Amino acid sequence: MSQELQEVRVEQDDRADAAEPLPFPFNQQTFCRYEPIEKTIDEARVLVVDNLLRDEGDLSDIARGDWGQQALAHLKRERQIASLALQNIVSNVDRLVKQPATRIVHVTALADTVDDFRPDAIVLSGTLRDFDYYKPEILDDFMRFIRATRAPVLGICGGHQLIGLSFGARVVTLDSREQQERRDNRVTEYQYRFVRIVDPNDPIFGGIDNPQSGVWQDYTKEGRILRVWQNHGLQLDRLPDDFKLLATSYLCKNQMMVKRSDGQLIYSVQFHLEKSFEDWNQSRTRWEHPNESRDGRILFENFLRLALGHRPAS
């Protein structure tokens, strides 16, 4: 299953305590520098898409067969995860935009809501289950939408995989096996990990070549490295046609991509850039983590700016 939003297991908590060190010669810090966030975007209308399973009507025959009488319990877990993930995305928009307008919609009602809400940007949430657990009509409807929309789109983790799937790529495990071949005990990318930027000239990395820029960390400006939160066990098997690779890593080659053709602006990331605002509160929960990088926040803000400036060709 797509594990980026799965419950953090005890053994993963242990792994989280051992932070990955920064590469030489950058300063060895296991925390991010304090950065007061100044809202510099005046207005934005952002539609946040709930990609998690909602009820029994969303399930494929495969899911029904595998889950049996436990289907309602699994769906309850989907809704618990969705409430946390979606609010986190909305919180990102609220903390970056002076006058934000946001709406949450389930993926099954996406097309109609776009016509009604007319968003400046669409942000796709992650997922929890494998895509063959989804009723095929859900995937087919999304494919038709994403191939036709001219609204700027940002796909996060499972949303990134859903975009790739819709443009002809396959979703496989990190060791290149089919989803159904290995439902459990998968290889995963978890915790803060490094990804390497392969196209620093893309505008989403604006300011990266300015040595005086105070936006990016030194390791990004000098080493072309991002430090981002990972939690997934699936990946795209290839770069879809008409997409350009923006970032990669040793375990998952397609970490970030963009489509800038046919009047479309579609960014997607395998990592969780929306987690960059998240810090532990006084009482730690398994959903929260100590924030060790703001790189995702910069990417999120830059995407919103690019979305607001997008003018699709007629």
Short mmCIF file of C-alpha atoms in Angstrom, two decimals:
data_model
loop_
_atom_site.label_atom_id
_atom_site.label_comp_id
_atom_site.label_asym_id
_atom_site.label_seq_id
_atom_site.Cartn_x
_atom_site.Cartn_y
_atom_site.Cartn_z
CA MET A 1 0.00 0.00 0.00
CA SER A 2 1.02 3.64 -0.33
CA GLN A 3 2.54 4.21 3.07
CA GLU A 4 3.27 7.92 3.21
CA LEU A 5 0.35 8.54 5.54
CA GLN A 6 0.41 5.26 7.45
CA GLU A 7 0.53 5.15 11.21
CA VAL A 8 4.11 5.50 12.39
CA ARG A 9 5.13 2.23 13.90
CA VAL A 10 7.21 1.83 17.02
CA GLU A 11 10.29 0.75 15.12
CA GLN A 12 9.97 3.83 12.91
CA ASP A 13 9.88 6.02 16.00
CA ASP A 14 13.23 4.53 16.94
CA ARG A 15 14.61 5.33 13.49
CA ALA A 16 13.34 8.90 13.75
CA ASP A 17 15.61 9.49 16.73
CA ALA A 18 18.69 8.96 14.55
CA ALA A 19 18.71 11.98 12.24
CA GLU A 20 20.57 11.73 8.95
CA PRO A 21 23.65 13.98 9.16
CA LEU A 22 24.19 16.79 6.71
CA PRO A 23 26.79 16.06 4.05
CA PHE A 24 30.26 17.55 4.42
CA PRO A 25 31.16 20.40 4.59
CA PHE A 26 27.87 21.85 5.83
CA ASN A 27 27.21 22.54 9.48
CA GLN A 28 26.03 19.47 11.37
CA GLN A 29 22.67 20.53 12.81
CA THR A 30 19.72 18.30 13.65
CA PHE A 31 17.30 21.21 13.66
CA CYS A 32 16.30 24.02 11.33
CA ARG A 33 17.21 27.64 11.90
CA TYR A 34 14.38 29.69 13.37
CA GLU A 35 12.63 31.53 10.55
CA PRO A 36 9.81 33.98 11.19
CA ILE A 37 7.29 33.49 8.39
CA GLU A 38 6.22 36.71 6.70
CA LYS A 39 3.11 36.46 4.58
CA THR A 40 3.99 37.96 1.21
CA ILE A 41 1.16 36.48 -0.90
CA ASP A 42 -1.92 38.69 -0.78
CA GLU A 43 -4.68 36.33 -1.91
CA ALA A 44 -5.06 32.77 -3.18
CA ARG A 45 -7.94 30.39 -3.74
CA VAL A 46 -6.72 26.86 -3.08
CA LEU A 47 -8.70 23.66 -3.54
CA VAL A 48 -7.37 20.82 -1.35
CA VAL A 49 -8.20 17.35 -2.66
CA ASP A 50 -8.85 14.44 -0.31
CA ASN A 51 -7.41 11.41 -2.13
CA LEU A 52 -8.04 8.88 0.64
CA LEU A 53 -10.80 6.30 0.57
CA ARG A 54 -14.06 7.61 1.96
CA ASP A 55 -16.67 4.84 2.22
CA GLU A 56 -17.51 1.36 0.93
CA GLY A 57 -18.64 2.85 -2.37
CA ASP A 58 -15.01 3.80 -3.11
CA LEU A 59 -13.68 0.25 -2.75
CA SER A 60 -12.65 -2.08 -5.56
CA ASP A 61 -13.51 -5.76 -5.57
CA ILE A 62 -9.89 -6.45 -4.56
CA ALA A 63 -10.24 -4.29 -1.45
CA ARG A 64 -13.55 -5.89 -0.52
CA GLY A 65 -12.04 -9.34 -0.87
CA ASP A 66 -8.90 -8.53 1.12
CA TRP A 67 -10.63 -6.62 3.91
CA GLY A 68 -13.84 -8.59 4.30
CA GLN A 69 -15.56 -7.74 7.56
CA GLN A 70 -12.71 -5.39 8.51
CA ALA A 71 -13.60 -2.92 5.74
CA LEU A 72 -15.35 -0.44 8.04
CA ALA A 73 -12.43 -0.44 10.48
CA HIS A 74 -9.98 0.26 7.65
CA LEU A 75 -12.19 3.05 6.29
CA LYS A 76 -12.41 4.60 9.74
CA ARG A 77 -8.61 4.72 9.79
CA GLU A 78 -8.63 6.37 6.35
CA ARG A 79 -10.89 9.13 7.66
CA GLN A 80 -8.71 9.69 10.74
CA ILE A 81 -5.60 10.09 8.60
CA ALA A 82 -7.45 12.29 6.11
CA SER A 83 -8.56 14.73 8.80
CA LEU A 84 -4.94 15.23 9.91
CA ALA A 85 -3.41 15.41 6.45
CA LEU A 86 -5.95 17.76 4.92
CA GLN A 87 -5.90 20.20 7.81
CA ASN A 88 -2.13 20.27 7.61
CA ILE A 89 -2.29 21.38 3.96
CA VAL A 90 -4.92 24.02 4.74
CA SER A 91 -2.70 25.27 7.59
CA ASN A 92 0.16 25.70 5.12
CA VAL A 93 -1.97 27.95 2.95
CA ASP A 94 -3.21 29.92 5.96
CA ARG A 95 0.34 30.57 7.13
CA LEU A 96 1.59 31.71 3.73
CA VAL A 97 -1.31 33.81 2.39
CA LYS A 98 -2.74 37.01 3.86
CA GLN A 99 -6.28 36.39 2.61
CA PRO A 100 -6.60 32.68 1.84
CA ALA A 101 -9.72 30.99 0.53
CA THR A 102 -9.61 27.21 0.83
CA ARG A 103 -12.02 24.39 0.24
CA ILE A 104 -11.62 20.64 0.79
CA VAL A 105 -13.18 18.22 -1.70
CA HIS A 106 -13.04 14.47 -2.12
CA VAL A 107 -11.41 13.29 -5.33
CA THR A 108 -14.74 11.85 -6.51
CA ALA A 109 -16.24 15.37 -6.66
CA LEU A 110 -13.15 17.16 -7.98
CA ALA A 111 -14.25 18.20 -11.47
CA ASP A 112 -17.58 19.70 -10.40
CA THR A 113 -16.00 21.56 -7.48
CA VAL A 114 -13.33 23.13 -9.71
CA ASP A 115 -16.07 24.55 -11.94
CA ASP A 116 -17.84 25.99 -8.89
CA PHE A 117 -14.88 27.18 -6.76
CA ARG A 118 -12.58 28.30 -9.62
CA PRO A 119 -9.34 27.86 -7.66
CA ASP A 120 -6.02 29.52 -8.37
CA ALA A 121 -4.34 26.26 -7.39
CA ILE A 122 -5.23 22.64 -6.65
CA VAL A 123 -3.28 20.63 -4.05
CA LEU A 124 -3.63 16.84 -4.06
CA SER A 125 -3.20 15.06 -0.73
CA GLY A 126 -1.32 11.83 -0.17
CA THR A 127 -2.94 8.41 0.02
CA LEU A 128 -2.88 5.46 2.40
CA ARG A 129 -3.83 2.37 0.38
CA ASP A 130 -2.66 0.80 -2.85
CA PHE A 131 -4.39 2.10 -5.95
CA ASP A 132 -5.91 -1.25 -6.87
CA TYR A 133 -8.00 -0.87 -3.69
CA TYR A 134 -9.77 2.08 -5.37
CA LYS A 135 -12.84 1.52 -7.50
CA PRO A 136 -11.56 1.79 -11.10
CA GLU A 137 -14.05 4.53 -11.95
CA ILE A 138 -12.38 6.85 -9.41
CA LEU A 139 -9.01 6.47 -11.10
CA ASP A 140 -10.54 6.81 -14.59
CA ASP A 141 -12.42 10.00 -13.66
CA PHE A 142 -9.30 11.52 -12.13
CA MET A 143 -7.28 10.64 -15.22
CA ARG A 144 -9.74 12.46 -17.46
CA PHE A 145 -9.68 15.47 -15.15
CA ILE A 146 -5.92 15.80 -14.71
CA ARG A 147 -5.23 15.38 -18.42
CA ALA A 148 -7.62 18.21 -19.27
CA THR A 149 -7.42 20.75 -16.43
CA ARG A 150 -5.68 24.06 -16.94
CA ALA A 151 -5.73 24.90 -13.23
CA PRO A 152 -2.25 24.70 -11.65
CA VAL A 153 -1.82 21.47 -9.66
CA LEU A 154 0.52 20.34 -6.90
CA GLY A 155 0.53 16.61 -6.12
CA ILE A 156 1.97 15.38 -2.81
CA CYS A 157 3.28 11.81 -2.31
CA GLY A 158 0.27 9.62 -3.17
CA GLY A 159 -1.03 12.57 -5.22
CA HIS A 160 2.29 12.53 -7.11
CA GLN A 161 1.83 8.82 -7.81
CA LEU A 162 -1.78 9.36 -8.89
CA ILE A 163 -0.65 11.99 -11.41
CA GLY A 164 2.03 9.69 -12.80
CA LEU A 165 -0.44 6.81 -13.04
CA SER A 166 -2.84 9.04 -14.97
CA PHE A 167 -0.14 9.92 -17.50
CA GLY A 168 0.93 6.35 -18.19
CA ALA A 169 3.50 5.47 -15.53
CA ARG A 170 3.13 2.47 -13.24
CA VAL A 171 3.14 2.57 -9.44
CA VAL A 172 5.50 -0.04 -7.96
CA THR A 173 7.27 -0.71 -4.67
CA LEU A 174 10.67 0.80 -3.96
CA ASP A 175 12.24 -2.53 -4.91
CA SER A 176 10.30 -2.48 -8.23
CA ARG A 177 7.67 -5.09 -7.41
CA GLU A 178 3.98 -4.87 -8.24
CA GLN A 179 1.82 -3.50 -5.43
CA GLN A 180 -0.13 -6.72 -4.93
CA GLU A 181 3.06 -8.78 -4.70
CA ARG A 182 4.13 -7.12 -1.48
CA ARG A 183 1.41 -5.51 0.57
CA ASP A 184 3.33 -5.73 3.86
CA ASN A 185 6.91 -5.30 5.11
CA ARG A 186 7.89 -3.07 2.23
CA VAL A 187 11.08 -1.13 1.78
CA THR A 188 10.21 2.43 2.79
CA GLU A 189 11.68 5.91 2.72
CA TYR A 190 10.95 7.41 6.10
CA GLN A 191 12.03 10.45 8.13
CA TYR A 192 14.12 13.36 6.82
CA ARG A 193 16.06 12.36 3.71
CA PHE A 194 18.10 14.14 1.09
CA VAL A 195 17.07 14.56 -2.53
CA ARG A 196 19.27 16.02 -5.24
CA ILE A 197 17.99 18.80 -7.49
CA VAL A 198 18.66 17.93 -11.14
CA ASP A 199 17.16 21.06 -12.73
CA PRO A 200 17.99 24.10 -10.56
CA ASN A 201 16.84 26.42 -13.35
CA ASP A 202 13.18 25.58 -12.83
CA PRO A 203 11.39 28.64 -11.38
CA ILE A 204 10.20 26.70 -8.34
CA PHE A 205 13.83 26.92 -7.17
CA GLY A 206 13.91 30.70 -7.64
CA GLY A 207 16.87 32.37 -5.88
CA ILE A 208 18.95 29.22 -5.63
CA ASP A 209 21.80 30.76 -7.66
CA ASN A 210 21.92 33.95 -5.59
CA PRO A 211 24.68 33.59 -2.97
CA GLN A 212 23.13 36.46 -0.99
CA SER A 213 19.68 34.89 -0.91
CA GLY A 214 18.51 34.24 2.61
CA VAL A 215 15.70 31.97 1.46
CA TRP A 216 17.55 28.73 0.76
CA GLN A 217 19.92 26.88 3.05
CA ASP A 218 23.64 26.77 2.16
CA TYR A 219 23.43 23.07 1.33
CA THR A 220 20.77 23.87 -1.27
CA LYS A 221 22.58 26.83 -2.84
CA GLU A 222 25.98 25.16 -2.87
CA GLY A 223 25.22 21.45 -3.03
CA ARG A 224 21.85 21.40 -4.86
CA ILE A 225 20.36 19.37 -2.02
CA LEU A 226 16.92 19.44 -0.39
CA ARG A 227 16.20 17.94 3.01
CA VAL A 228 12.60 16.79 3.07
CA TRP A 229 10.22 14.57 5.05
CA GLN A 230 9.63 11.15 3.48
CA ASN A 231 7.07 8.47 4.32
CA HIS A 232 6.24 6.16 1.42
CA GLY A 233 6.68 2.62 0.15
CA LEU A 234 5.66 3.12 -3.50
CA GLN A 235 7.11 5.04 -6.41
CA LEU A 236 6.57 5.74 -10.11
CA ASP A 237 8.42 3.32 -12.35
CA ARG A 238 9.36 6.04 -14.85
CA LEU A 239 8.99 9.69 -15.74
CA PRO A 240 5.68 10.14 -17.61
CA ASP A 241 5.70 11.63 -21.09
CA ASP A 242 5.77 15.46 -21.22
CA PHE A 243 7.07 15.68 -17.63
CA LYS A 244 10.51 16.91 -16.65
CA LEU A 245 12.45 15.49 -13.72
CA LEU A 246 13.38 18.09 -11.08
CA ALA A 247 14.81 16.05 -8.19
CA THR A 248 15.97 12.50 -7.50
CA SER A 249 17.37 10.22 -4.80
CA TYR A 250 19.14 6.87 -4.68
CA LEU A 251 16.14 4.88 -3.45
CA CYS A 252 13.40 6.64 -5.44
CA LYS A 253 14.47 8.14 -8.75
CA ASN A 254 11.42 10.33 -9.35
CA GLN A 255 11.25 12.64 -6.33
CA MET A 256 9.90 15.72 -8.11
CA MET A 257 8.61 16.49 -11.60
CA VAL A 258 6.76 19.16 -13.59
CA LYS A 259 4.59 19.36 -16.70
CA ARG A 260 4.63 22.65 -18.58
CA SER A 261 2.92 21.78 -21.83
CA ASP A 262 -0.57 21.88 -23.34
CA GLY A 263 -1.39 24.92 -21.21
CA GLN A 264 -0.87 22.92 -18.02
CA LEU A 265 1.25 23.58 -14.92
CA ILE A 266 1.50 20.41 -12.85
CA TYR A 267 4.11 19.99 -10.13
CA SER A 268 4.33 16.85 -8.06
CA VAL A 269 6.62 15.66 -5.28
CA GLN A 270 7.13 12.23 -3.77
CA PHE A 271 8.05 13.75 -0.42
CA HIS A 272 5.86 15.66 2.03
CA LEU A 273 6.66 19.31 1.45
CA GLU A 274 3.56 20.27 3.46
CA LYS A 275 5.13 18.96 6.67
CA SER A 276 7.58 21.87 6.81
CA PHE A 277 5.48 23.87 9.25
CA GLU A 278 4.92 21.00 11.63
CA ASP A 279 6.61 21.07 15.04
CA TRP A 280 6.01 19.15 18.22
CA ASN A 281 3.53 20.67 20.59
CA GLN A 282 3.86 20.25 24.35
CA SER A 283 2.40 16.75 24.12
CA ARG A 284 4.01 14.75 21.34
CA THR A 285 1.79 12.69 19.05
CA ARG A 286 2.72 10.18 16.40
CA TRP A 287 1.52 12.58 13.72
CA GLU A 288 3.97 15.31 14.69
CA HIS A 289 7.73 15.43 14.36
CA PRO A 290 10.47 17.92 15.29
CA ASN A 291 10.92 20.19 12.28
CA GLU A 292 14.44 19.86 10.94
CA SER A 293 13.98 21.53 7.55
CA ARG A 294 11.94 24.34 6.01
CA ASP A 295 12.82 23.39 2.43
CA GLY A 296 9.32 22.09 1.74
CA ARG A 297 7.79 25.37 2.92
CA ILE A 298 9.84 27.30 0.36
CA LEU A 299 8.71 24.98 -2.43
CA PHE A 300 5.06 25.26 -1.34
CA GLU A 301 5.23 29.07 -1.32
CA ASN A 302 7.00 29.18 -4.69
CA PHE A 303 4.36 26.89 -6.17
CA LEU A 304 1.58 29.22 -5.02
CA ARG A 305 3.36 32.18 -6.63
CA LEU A 306 3.79 30.30 -9.91
CA ALA A 307 0.15 29.19 -9.82
CA LEU A 308 -1.05 32.77 -9.38
CA GLY A 309 1.02 33.84 -12.38
CA HIS A 310 -0.01 30.95 -14.61
CA ARG A 311 -1.77 32.01 -17.78
CA PRO A 312 -2.67 28.93 -19.82
CA ALA A 313 -2.58 29.22 -23.59
CA SER A 314 -6.02 29.36 -25.15
#
